[in-house]
CSV table of C-alpha atoms in Angstrom, one decimal:
chain,number,residue,atom,x,y,z
A,1074,MET,CA,5.8,-4.3,-35.8
A,1075,LEU,CA,8.3,-2.2,-34.7
A,1076,ALA,CA,6.1,0.9,-34.6
A,1077,ALA,CA,3.0,-1.1,-32.0
A,1078,TRP,CA,6.1,-1.1,-29.7
A,1079,THR,CA,7.3,2.9,-30.6
A,1080,ALA,CA,3.6,3.7,-31.0
A,1081,ARG,CA,3.0,3.4,-27.1
A,1082,ARG,CA,6.1,4.7,-26.6
A,1083,GLY,CA,6.3,8.6,-25.0
A,1084,LYS,CA,7.9,10.8,-23.0
A,1085,ALA,CA,10.8,9.3,-20.0
A,1086,GLY,CA,8.5,9.6,-17.0
A,1087,ASP,CA,5.5,7.6,-18.9
A,1088,ALA,CA,5.4,4.1,-16.5
A,1089,MET,CA,7.2,1.5,-17.3
A,1090,ASN,CA,5.3,-2.4,-19.1
A,1091,ILE,CA,6.6,-5.6,-17.1
A,1092,GLY,CA,7.0,-8.7,-17.8
A,1093,TYR,CA,7.1,-12.7,-17.5
A,1094,ALA,CA,8.3,-15.2,-17.9
A,1095,SER,CA,6.9,-19.0,-19.2
A,1096,LYS,CA,4.6,-20.6,-16.9
A,1097,THR,CA,1.7,-18.6,-16.0
A,1098,LEU,CA,-0.5,-18.5,-13.3
A,1099,GLY,CA,-3.7,-19.0,-12.8
A,1100,LEU,CA,-4.5,-20.5,-16.5
A,1101,PRO,CA,-4.5,-23.6,-17.6
A,1102,GLU,CA,-5.8,-23.5,-21.1
A,1103,GLY,CA,-1.9,-21.5,-20.4
A,1104,ARG,CA,0.2,-24.8,-19.8
A,1105,MET,CA,2.1,-26.1,-21.8
A,1106,ARG,CA,2.8,-29.4,-22.8
A,1107,SER,CA,6.4,-31.6,-23.2
A,1108,LEU,CA,7.1,-34.6,-24.5
A,1109,VAL,CA,10.1,-37.3,-24.2
A,1110,MET,CA,12.5,-38.0,-26.6
A,1111,ARG,CA,11.3,-41.3,-26.6
A,1112,ASN,CA,8.0,-40.2,-28.0
A,1113,ALA,CA,8.8,-37.2,-30.6
A,1114,SER,CA,7.0,-39.4,-34.0
A,1115,ASP,CA,6.3,-36.6,-36.1
A,1116,GLU,CA,1.8,-37.6,-35.8
A,1117,ARG,CA,3.2,-36.8,-31.9
A,1118,LEU,CA,5.7,-33.4,-32.6
A,1119,ALA,CA,2.2,-32.4,-34.2
A,1120,GLU,CA,0.3,-32.9,-32.0
A,1121,ALA,CA,2.5,-31.6,-29.4
A,1122,ILE,CA,3.2,-28.5,-31.4
A,1123,GLY,CA,-0.2,-27.6,-31.7
A,1124,ALA,CA,-0.7,-28.1,-28.4
A,1125,ASN,CA,1.8,-25.8,-27.1
A,1126,LEU,CA,0.7,-22.6,-29.5
A,1127,SER,CA,-2.8,-23.0,-28.8
A,1128,ALA,CA,-1.4,-22.4,-25.4
A,1129,LEU,CA,0.4,-19.3,-26.0
A,1130,GLU,CA,-2.6,-17.9,-27.8
A,1131,ALA,CA,-3.9,-17.7,-24.9
A,1132,VAL,CA,-1.3,-16.6,-23.1
A,1133,VAL,CA,-0.9,-13.8,-25.1
A,1134,ARG,CA,-4.9,-12.9,-25.0
A,1135,TYR,CA,-4.0,-13.1,-21.3
A,1136,CYS,CA,-1.0,-10.7,-20.8
A,1137,GLY,CA,-2.7,-8.3,-23.5
A,1138,ALA,CA,-6.3,-8.3,-20.7
A,1139,ASN,CA,-4.7,-7.0,-18.0
A,1140,GLY,CA,-2.2,-5.0,-20.0
A,1141,ILE,CA,0.4,-6.9,-19.2
A,1142,ARG,CA,3.6,-5.7,-22.1
A,1143,LEU,CA,6.2,-7.7,-22.2
A,1144,PHE,CA,6.4,-12.6,-22.5
A,1145,ARG,CA,9.6,-14.1,-22.6
A,1146,ILE,CA,8.5,-17.9,-24.0
A,1147,GLY,CA,9.7,-20.7,-23.4
A,1148,SER,CA,12.0,-22.9,-25.3
A,1149,ASP,CA,9.8,-26.2,-25.4
A,1150,VAL,CA,7.4,-24.4,-27.3
A,1151,ILE,CA,8.6,-26.7,-30.0
A,1152,PRO,CA,9.3,-29.7,-28.5
A,1153,PHE,CA,13.3,-30.6,-29.7
A,1154,GLY,CA,13.6,-27.1,-31.1
A,1155,SER,CA,17.1,-27.5,-32.5
A,1156,SER,CA,17.9,-31.6,-31.9
A,1157,PRO,CA,17.7,-34.0,-34.7
A,1158,ALA,CA,14.8,-35.5,-33.0
A,1159,ASN,CA,12.6,-33.3,-34.6
A,1160,ARG,CA,12.5,-33.3,-37.8
A,1161,LEU,CA,9.3,-31.7,-39.1
A,1162,ASP,CA,9.2,-28.4,-40.4
A,1163,TRP,CA,7.0,-27.4,-38.1
A,1164,ALA,CA,7.4,-23.4,-39.4
A,1165,HIS,CA,5.6,-24.5,-42.4
A,1166,VAL,CA,2.8,-27.0,-41.1
A,1167,PHE,CA,2.2,-24.1,-38.8
A,1168,GLY,CA,2.8,-21.6,-40.3
A,1169,GLU,CA,-0.6,-19.4,-40.6
A,1170,ARG,CA,-1.2,-19.9,-36.7
A,1171,LEU,CA,1.9,-18.6,-36.3
A,1172,ALA,CA,2.2,-15.4,-38.1
A,1173,ALA,CA,-1.2,-15.2,-36.5
A,1174,ILE,CA,-0.3,-15.2,-33.2
A,1175,GLY,CA,2.4,-13.3,-33.9
A,1176,GLU,CA,-0.6,-10.0,-35.0
A,1177,LEU,CA,-2.5,-11.0,-32.1
A,1178,ALA,CA,0.5,-9.7,-29.8
A,1179,ALA,CA,0.4,-7.0,-32.2
A,1180,GLU,CA,-2.8,-5.9,-31.1
A,1181,ASN,CA,-1.8,-6.8,-27.5
A,1182,ARG,CA,1.4,-4.9,-27.4
A,1183,VAL,CA,3.1,-7.7,-25.6
A,1184,ARG,CA,6.3,-7.6,-27.1
A,1185,LEU,CA,7.8,-11.7,-27.0
A,1186,SER,CA,11.8,-12.6,-26.5
A,1187,MET,CA,13.7,-15.6,-26.0
A,1188,HIS,CA,16.4,-17.1,-23.7
A,1189,PRO,CA,18.1,-20.1,-24.2
A,1190,GLY,CA,18.8,-22.4,-21.7
A,1191,GLN,CA,22.3,-22.8,-19.8
A,1192,TYR,CA,23.9,-25.8,-22.2
A,1193,THR,CA,23.6,-23.1,-24.7
A,1194,VAL,CA,27.2,-21.4,-24.7
A,1195,LEU,CA,29.1,-19.9,-27.7
A,1196,ASN,CA,31.9,-19.4,-26.1
A,1197,SER,CA,32.8,-23.3,-25.2
A,1198,PRO,CA,36.4,-24.3,-26.2
A,1199,ASP,CA,33.7,-27.7,-26.6
A,1200,ASP,CA,33.3,-26.9,-31.1
A,1201,ASP,CA,30.4,-29.5,-30.4
A,1202,VAL,CA,28.6,-27.4,-27.8
A,1203,VAL,CA,29.6,-24.2,-30.1
A,1204,ARG,CA,27.4,-26.3,-33.3
A,1205,ARG,CA,24.8,-27.1,-30.4
A,1206,ALA,CA,24.5,-23.2,-29.5
A,1207,VAL,CA,24.4,-22.1,-32.9
A,1208,ALA,CA,21.6,-25.0,-34.2
A,1209,ASP,CA,19.8,-23.9,-30.8
A,1210,LEU,CA,20.2,-19.6,-31.4
A,1211,ALA,CA,19.5,-20.3,-35.1
A,1212,TYR,CA,16.2,-22.7,-33.3
A,1213,HIS,CA,14.6,-19.3,-31.2
A,1214,ALA,CA,15.7,-16.8,-33.3
A,1215,ALA,CA,13.7,-19.2,-36.3
A,1216,PHE,CA,10.6,-19.0,-33.7
A,1217,LEU,CA,10.3,-14.9,-33.2
A,1218,ASP,CA,11.0,-14.8,-37.2
A,1219,ALA,CA,7.6,-17.1,-37.8
A,1220,LEU,CA,5.3,-14.9,-35.5
A,1221,GLY,CA,6.2,-11.7,-37.9
A,1222,THR,CA,7.9,-10.5,-35.1
A,1223,GLY,CA,10.9,-7.4,-35.9
A,1224,ALA,CA,13.7,-7.1,-34.3
A,1225,GLU,CA,12.1,-6.0,-31.2
A,1226,ALA,CA,10.7,-9.4,-30.0
A,1227,LYS,CA,15.0,-11.0,-28.4
A,1228,VAL,CA,16.6,-14.1,-28.1
A,1229,VAL,CA,18.5,-13.4,-24.5
A,1230,LEU,CA,22.2,-15.1,-24.2
A,1231,HIS,CA,25.1,-15.2,-20.9
A,1232,VAL,CA,28.0,-14.8,-22.6
A,1233,GLY,CA,28.7,-18.0,-20.9
A,1234,GLY,CA,31.9,-19.9,-18.9
A,1235,ALA,CA,35.3,-18.5,-17.7
A,1236,TYR,CA,37.2,-21.9,-18.5
A,1237,GLY,CA,40.0,-20.5,-16.5
A,1238,ASP,CA,40.6,-18.1,-18.1
A,1239,LYS,CA,37.6,-15.3,-18.5
A,1240,LYS,CA,39.5,-12.9,-21.2
A,1241,THR,CA,39.7,-15.2,-23.8
A,1242,ALA,CA,36.8,-16.2,-22.4
A,1243,LEU,CA,35.2,-13.4,-23.3
A,1244,ARG,CA,37.5,-13.0,-26.7
A,1245,ARG,CA,36.0,-16.2,-28.0
A,1246,PHE,CA,32.0,-14.7,-27.2
A,1247,VAL,CA,32.9,-11.9,-29.3
A,1248,ALA,CA,34.1,-13.8,-31.9
A,1249,ARG,CA,31.3,-16.6,-32.3
A,1250,CYS,CA,28.4,-14.0,-32.7
A,1251,ARG,CA,30.1,-12.4,-35.2
A,1252,GLU,CA,29.7,-15.4,-37.1
A,1253,LEU,CA,26.3,-15.6,-36.6
A,1254,ASP,CA,23.3,-15.6,-39.1
A,1255,ALA,CA,23.5,-12.2,-39.4
A,1256,GLY,CA,19.4,-13.5,-38.9
A,1257,VAL,CA,19.9,-14.4,-35.6
A,1258,ARG,CA,22.3,-11.2,-34.7
A,1259,ARG,CA,19.8,-9.0,-34.9
A,1260,ARG,CA,18.3,-10.7,-32.0
A,1261,LEU,CA,20.6,-11.8,-30.1
A,1262,VAL,CA,20.9,-9.6,-26.4
A,1263,ALA,CA,23.6,-10.4,-24.2
A,1264,GLU,CA,22.9,-10.2,-20.7
A,1265,ASN,CA,25.2,-10.0,-17.6
A,1266,ASP,CA,25.3,-13.2,-15.1
A,1267,ASP,CA,25.1,-13.0,-11.0
A,1268,ARG,CA,29.4,-15.2,-11.2
A,1269,LEU,CA,31.6,-14.7,-13.3
A,1270,PHE,CA,30.7,-12.6,-16.6
A,1271,THR,CA,29.7,-8.3,-14.8
A,1272,ALA,CA,27.6,-5.7,-16.6
A,1273,GLU,CA,31.2,-4.2,-17.5
A,1274,ASP,CA,32.0,-7.0,-19.4
A,1275,ALA,CA,28.9,-7.9,-21.3
A,1276,LEU,CA,28.9,-3.9,-22.1
A,1277,ALA,CA,32.3,-4.6,-23.6
A,1278,ALA,CA,30.8,-7.8,-26.0
A,1279,SER,CA,27.5,-5.5,-26.7
A,1280,ALA,CA,29.6,-3.2,-28.3
A,1281,ALA,CA,32.4,-5.5,-29.3
A,1282,CYS,CA,28.8,-8.0,-31.6
A,1283,GLY,CA,27.0,-4.8,-32.1
A,1284,ILE,CA,23.6,-6.4,-30.3
A,1285,PRO,CA,22.3,-4.8,-27.1
A,1286,MET,CA,23.0,-5.5,-24.1
A,1287,VAL,CA,20.4,-6.8,-21.9
A,1288,PHE,CA,21.2,-6.0,-18.1
A,1289,ASP,CA,20.0,-7.8,-14.6
A,1290,VAL,CA,19.4,-6.3,-12.0
A,1291,LEU,CA,20.0,-9.2,-9.2
A,1292,HIS,CA,23.3,-10.0,-10.5
A,1293,HIS,CA,24.6,-6.9,-11.3
A,1294,ARG,CA,24.0,-6.1,-7.3
A,1295,LEU,CA,25.7,-10.0,-7.0
A,1296,ASN,CA,28.6,-9.5,-9.1
A,1297,HIS,CA,30.4,-5.9,-10.1
A,1298,ASP,CA,33.9,-4.8,-10.3
A,1299,PRO,CA,34.1,-3.5,-7.0
A,1300,GLY,CA,35.3,0.6,-7.2
A,1301,GLY,CA,32.8,0.5,-11.3
A,1302,ARG,CA,30.2,2.0,-12.4
A,1303,GLY,CA,27.4,2.4,-10.4
A,1304,GLU,CA,23.7,0.5,-11.0
A,1305,LEU,CA,21.8,4.1,-12.6
A,1306,GLU,CA,25.0,4.5,-14.7
A,1307,LEU,CA,25.1,0.6,-16.3
A,1308,LEU,CA,21.5,0.8,-16.7
A,1309,ASP,CA,21.7,4.7,-19.2
A,1310,ALA,CA,25.2,2.6,-20.5
A,1311,ALA,CA,23.1,-0.3,-21.3
A,1312,ALA,CA,20.4,1.8,-22.6
A,1313,ARG,CA,22.7,3.5,-24.8
A,1314,THR,CA,23.2,-0.2,-26.7
A,1315,TRP,CA,19.5,-0.1,-27.6
A,1316,GLY,CA,18.7,1.5,-31.3
A,1317,PRO,CA,15.8,2.4,-32.5
A,1318,GLN,CA,15.3,-1.2,-35.1
A,1319,ASP,CA,16.2,-2.6,-31.1
A,1320,GLY,CA,12.9,-2.2,-29.6
A,1321,PRO,CA,12.3,-0.1,-25.7
A,1322,GLN,CA,14.9,-1.2,-24.2
A,1323,LYS,CA,14.5,-4.2,-21.1
A,1324,VAL,CA,15.9,-4.6,-17.6
A,1325,HIS,CA,15.6,-8.0,-15.4
A,1326,TYR,CA,14.8,-7.4,-12.4
A,1327,ALA,CA,14.3,-9.8,-9.4
A,1328,GLN,CA,15.5,-10.2,-6.6
A,1329,GLN,CA,17.4,-13.1,-3.6
A,1330,ALA,CA,15.9,-15.4,-2.0
A,1331,PRO,CA,16.8,-15.7,1.2
A,1332,GLY,CA,19.1,-18.7,2.7
A,1333,ARG,CA,18.5,-20.2,-0.8
A,1334,ARG,CA,21.9,-20.3,-3.2
A,1335,HIS,CA,23.6,-17.0,-4.6
A,1336,GLY,CA,21.1,-15.6,-7.7
A,1337,SER,CA,18.1,-17.9,-7.0
A,1338,HIS,CA,14.8,-15.8,-7.4
A,1339,THR,CA,12.6,-15.7,-5.0
A,1340,ASP,CA,8.8,-16.7,-4.4
A,1341,THR,CA,7.7,-14.3,-5.0
A,1342,ILE,CA,8.7,-9.7,-5.4
A,1343,GLY,CA,8.7,-7.9,-2.3
A,1344,LEU,CA,6.7,-5.1,-2.0
A,1345,ASP,CA,9.8,-2.6,-0.8
A,1346,GLY,CA,12.5,-4.3,-2.5
A,1347,PHE,CA,10.4,-2.9,-5.8
A,1348,LEU,CA,8.9,0.4,-5.1
A,1349,ALA,CA,12.7,1.2,-4.1
A,1350,PHE,CA,13.5,0.2,-7.3
A,1351,SER,CA,11.2,2.1,-8.8
A,1352,ALA,CA,11.5,4.8,-7.1
A,1353,SER,CA,15.4,4.4,-8.3
A,1354,LEU,CA,15.0,4.9,-12.6
A,1355,GLU,CA,14.2,8.9,-11.5
A,1356,GLY,CA,12.0,9.3,-14.2
A,1357,ARG,CA,13.1,6.0,-16.8
A,1358,ALA,CA,10.8,4.0,-18.3
A,1359,PRO,CA,12.4,0.7,-19.8
A,1360,ASP,CA,10.9,-2.5,-20.7
A,1361,VAL,CA,10.8,-4.8,-17.7
A,1362,MET,CA,11.2,-8.4,-17.1
A,1363,LEU,CA,10.4,-10.0,-13.6
A,1364,GLU,CA,12.4,-13.6,-13.1
A,1365,VAL,CA,10.7,-14.9,-9.8
A,1366,LYS,CA,8.4,-17.9,-9.2
A,1367,ASP,CA,5.4,-16.8,-9.0
A,1368,LYS,CA,5.8,-15.7,-12.5
A,1369,ASN,CA,1.9,-13.3,-14.0
A,1370,ALA,CA,0.5,-13.0,-9.7
A,1371,SER,CA,3.7,-10.3,-9.2
A,1372,ALA,CA,3.3,-8.5,-12.5
A,1373,LEU,CA,-0.1,-7.7,-11.5
A,1374,LYS,CA,0.6,-6.8,-8.3
A,1375,CYS,CA,4.2,-4.9,-8.9
A,1376,LEU,CA,1.4,-2.8,-11.5
A,1377,ASN,CA,-1.0,-1.9,-9.6
A,1378,VAL,CA,1.3,-1.0,-7.2
A,1379,LEU,CA,2.4,1.8,-10.1
A,1380,ASP,CA,-1.0,2.0,-10.2
A,1381,GLU,CA,-1.4,5.8,-9.5
A,1382,HIS,CA,-5.5,5.6,-10.4
A,1383,GLY,CA,-6.5,1.8,-9.8
A,1384,THR,CA,-9.6,1.2,-8.7
A,1385,ALA,CA,-11.0,-1.1,-5.4
A,1386,ALA,CA,-12.1,-3.9,-8.4
A,1387,ALA,CA,-8.1,-4.0,-9.5
A,1388,LEU,CA,-8.1,-4.9,-6.0
A,1389,GLU,CA,-11.4,-7.1,-6.1
A,1390,ARG,CA,-9.9,-9.4,-8.9
A,1391,ALA,CA,-6.0,-10.1,-7.8
A,1392,TRP,CA,-8.5,-11.2,-4.3
A,1393,ALA,CA,-10.4,-13.6,-6.4
A,1394,THR,CA,-6.8,-15.3,-7.4
A,1395,CYS,CA,-5.5,-16.4,-4.2
A,1396,LYS,CA,-8.3,-16.1,-1.4
A,1397,TYR,CA,-8.2,-19.6,-0.7
A,1398,SER,CA,-4.2,-20.2,-0.8
A,1399,VAL,CA,-4.6,-17.2,1.6
A,1400,LEU,CA,-7.4,-18.8,4.0
A,1401,GLU,CA,-5.3,-22.4,3.5
A,1402,ARG,CA,-1.9,-20.3,4.7
A,1403,ASP,CA,-3.8,-18.3,7.7
A,1404,GLN,CA,-8.0,-17.2,8.9
A,1405,ALA,CA,-6.8,-14.5,10.1
A,1406,THR,CA,-5.2,-12.9,7.3
A,1407,TYR,CA,-7.9,-13.9,4.8
A,1408,GLN,CA,-10.5,-12.0,7.3
A,1409,GLN,CA,-8.2,-8.9,8.0
A,1410,VAL,CA,-8.5,-8.0,3.8
A,1411,ARG,CA,-12.2,-9.3,3.9
A,1412,ASN,CA,-12.5,-6.2,5.9
A,1413,LEU,CA,-10.0,-4.1,4.2
A,1414,LEU,CA,-11.7,-4.4,0.8
A,1415,LYS,CA,-15.0,-3.3,1.6
A,1416,ASP,CA,-14.3,-0.3,1.4
A,1417,LYS,CA,-15.6,0.7,-2.6
A,1418,ASP,CA,-14.2,4.3,-2.9
A,1419,ALA,CA,-10.1,3.3,-1.2
A,1420,TYR,CA,-6.8,2.0,-2.8
A,1421,PRO,CA,-5.5,0.5,-1.0
A,1422,VAL,CA,-2.3,-1.4,-2.9
A,1423,GLN,CA,-0.3,-1.5,-0.4
A,1424,GLU,CA,-1.3,-2.8,3.1
A,1425,PHE,CA,-3.2,-5.5,1.0
A,1426,TYR,CA,-0.3,-7.0,-1.0
A,1427,ARG,CA,1.7,-7.0,2.7
A,1428,LEU,CA,-0.9,-9.1,4.4
A,1429,VAL,CA,-1.4,-10.8,0.5
A,1430,ASP,CA,2.4,-11.7,1.2
A,1431,GLY,CA,2.6,-12.4,4.4
A,1432,ALA,CA,0.2,-14.7,4.5
A,1433,LEU,CA,1.6,-16.6,1.8
A,1434,ALA,CA,5.2,-16.6,3.5
A,1435,LEU,CA,3.9,-19.4,5.8
A,1436,GLN,CA,2.9,-23.5,5.0
A,1437,PRO,CA,-0.6,-24.6,4.9
A,1438,THR,CA,-1.9,-25.7,8.3
A,1439,ARG,CA,-4.3,-28.6,8.2
A,1440,GLY,CA,-6.8,-27.4,9.2
A,1441,GLY,CA,-6.3,-24.0,7.2
A,1442,GLY,CA,-5.7,-27.1,4.2
A,1443,ARG,CA,-9.2,-28.2,5.1
A,1444,ASN,CA,-11.2,-24.7,5.6
A,1445,ALA,CA,-10.3,-24.4,1.9
A,1446,ALA,CA,-10.6,-27.1,0.8
A,1447,GLN,CA,-14.2,-27.2,1.9
A,1448,HIS,CA,-15.3,-23.6,0.4
A,1449,VAL,CA,-13.6,-25.0,-2.7
A,1450,TRP,CA,-15.5,-28.4,-2.6
A,1451,GLY,CA,-18.8,-26.2,-2.2
A,1452,TYR,CA,-18.7,-24.9,-5.7
A,1453,VAL,CA,-18.9,-28.2,-7.7
A,1454,SER,CA,-20.7,-30.6,-4.6
A,1455,GLY,CA,-23.8,-30.0,-5.4
A,1456,LEU,CA,-22.6,-31.4,-9.6
A,1457,ALA,CA,-21.0,-33.6,-8.5
A,1458,THR,CA,-22.5,-37.5,-8.9
A,1459,ALA,CA,-22.8,-39.0,-5.6
A,1460,ARG,CA,-19.4,-41.6,-6.4
A,1461,GLU,CA,-17.6,-38.4,-6.7
A,1462,ARG,CA,-19.4,-37.2,-3.3
A,1463,ALA,CA,-18.5,-40.2,-1.5
A,1464,SER,CA,-15.5,-40.6,-3.5
A,1465,PHE,CA,-14.3,-37.2,-2.0
A,1466,ALA,CA,-14.9,-37.6,1.8
A,1467,ARG,CA,-13.1,-39.9,1.5
A,1468,LEU,CA,-10.2,-38.3,0.2
A,1469,MET,CA,-10.9,-35.5,3.4
A,1470,GLU,CA,-10.8,-38.6,5.5
A,1471,ARG,CA,-7.6,-39.8,4.6
A,1472,TYR,CA,-5.6,-36.2,4.5
A,1473,GLU,CA,-7.8,-35.3,7.6
A,1474,HIS,CA,-5.1,-38.7,9.8
A,1475,GLY,CA,-2.1,-37.6,7.8
A,1476,GLN,CA,-2.7,-40.2,4.7
A,1477,ALA,CA,-3.1,-38.3,1.6
A,1478,GLY,CA,-1.3,-34.4,0.9
A,1479,LEU,CA,-2.8,-31.2,0.4
A,1480,GLY,CA,-1.6,-31.8,-3.0
A,1481,ALA,CA,-4.3,-34.8,-4.2
A,1482,VAL,CA,-7.0,-33.1,-2.2
A,1483,LYS,CA,-5.8,-29.6,-4.5
A,1484,ARG,CA,-5.8,-32.2,-8.3
A,1485,ARG,CA,-9.3,-33.8,-7.2
A,1486,LEU,CA,-10.9,-30.9,-7.2
A,1487,GLU,CA,-8.6,-29.2,-9.9
A,1488,LYS,CA,-10.6,-31.9,-12.6
A,1489,LEU,CA,-13.8,-31.9,-10.4
A,1490,ALA,CA,-13.4,-27.9,-10.9
A,1491,ALA,CA,-12.8,-28.5,-15.1
A,1492,ARG,CA,-15.1,-31.3,-15.6
A,1493,TYR,CA,-17.6,-29.2,-14.0
A,1494,GLY,CA,-16.7,-25.9,-15.9
A,1495,GLN,CA,-15.7,-23.8,-13.2
A,1496,GLY,CA,-13.7,-21.1,-14.4
A,1497,TYR,CA,-13.2,-19.0,-11.2
A,1498,LEU,CA,-11.5,-21.3,-9.6
A,1499,LEU,CA,-9.6,-23.3,-12.2
A,1500,HIS,CA,-8.3,-18.6,-12.8
A,1501,SER,CA,-7.4,-18.9,-9.2
A,1502,TYR,CA,-4.3,-19.0,-8.4
A,1503,TYR,CA,-4.9,-22.4,-5.7
A,1504,PHE,CA,-4.6,-24.7,-7.9
A,1505,ASP,CA,-0.8,-24.0,-8.1
A,1506,LEU,CA,0.3,-22.3,-4.7
């Protein structure tokens, strides 16, 4: 399926492809299910896997329809995928569905990837930890294999821990990587981290293992060698590790959340920082995976901001997803945006997102929460039963007196929206933000 990726790439300077990881806001049909281990019978595992594959299919369709060309699949798409707790031969049982999803991704030009969690540590000095890491990498590779994807669908891995001796730990990573099954190694990419292993370290591991390197911009900015090569030099060095079989170079982009733990990602991608990063690429067009709390919302924002031929209709669609989240925080901004969008021939994309982002950075007020909830209630009030109307009125009264939280109000409204088929509401971010 590599042709699906190479065919869409032209000369340097083409618009970059942008994607996000794991969760999709405003897409209830894309929500993944989980299990607790004590309930992991074959029957329940099959039920959860079936639901998760339906969710993944919905996400792929959503990405394709919205011009989002990268998506990172959550590791729990197959619950306990690398654990003995899962004895189900999922690749066989769901073989046809998996292959169909892979074909759908290719048709929609959505490049898939996975990223094992922090407990998958290949360079640990503990043999049991390494054994589990090898099994976990094999599971991730097997899932992408079952989709029928080519080597452009990658499994991203950090080098791991330093264990008091970084050089030895790096050598241990290389040795273990070389021992991996060839089918796993063809999907593996090394990533620099924000505390221990710099981009230079990851490049060294990449060269020694013969695997590509994902350049993580935020990690580099937080953890780099003083006096070493600059960001663009390292990005170009990383680009050279991607062979024709690996697909376009991938880059991770995130922003440090102010006042939070070192390496914490922002709730949304800040416009100024992203535009500066985009301009700094100077004609380069890597595939950019955004790592951010609001997921697809930021992906669409970045795509819209970079679109030189954007239309008012695109901003109207964006507004539909976030209008009630803005209203519950800042009614004045809500009115400003409505006025901004009255000119159907204009594309004030930066002003739009600066207003929206400013409002979403605030916490909902009680009055704003009531106002937005009543607007949303208006979509279902005429469909609700007398009992539902009375129950919602009581809930709102409790909310007014501080006896119920806004979350309880939203959960009730979401249930009613689902019951009465209000897709406009369900595909907004109101229930997620």
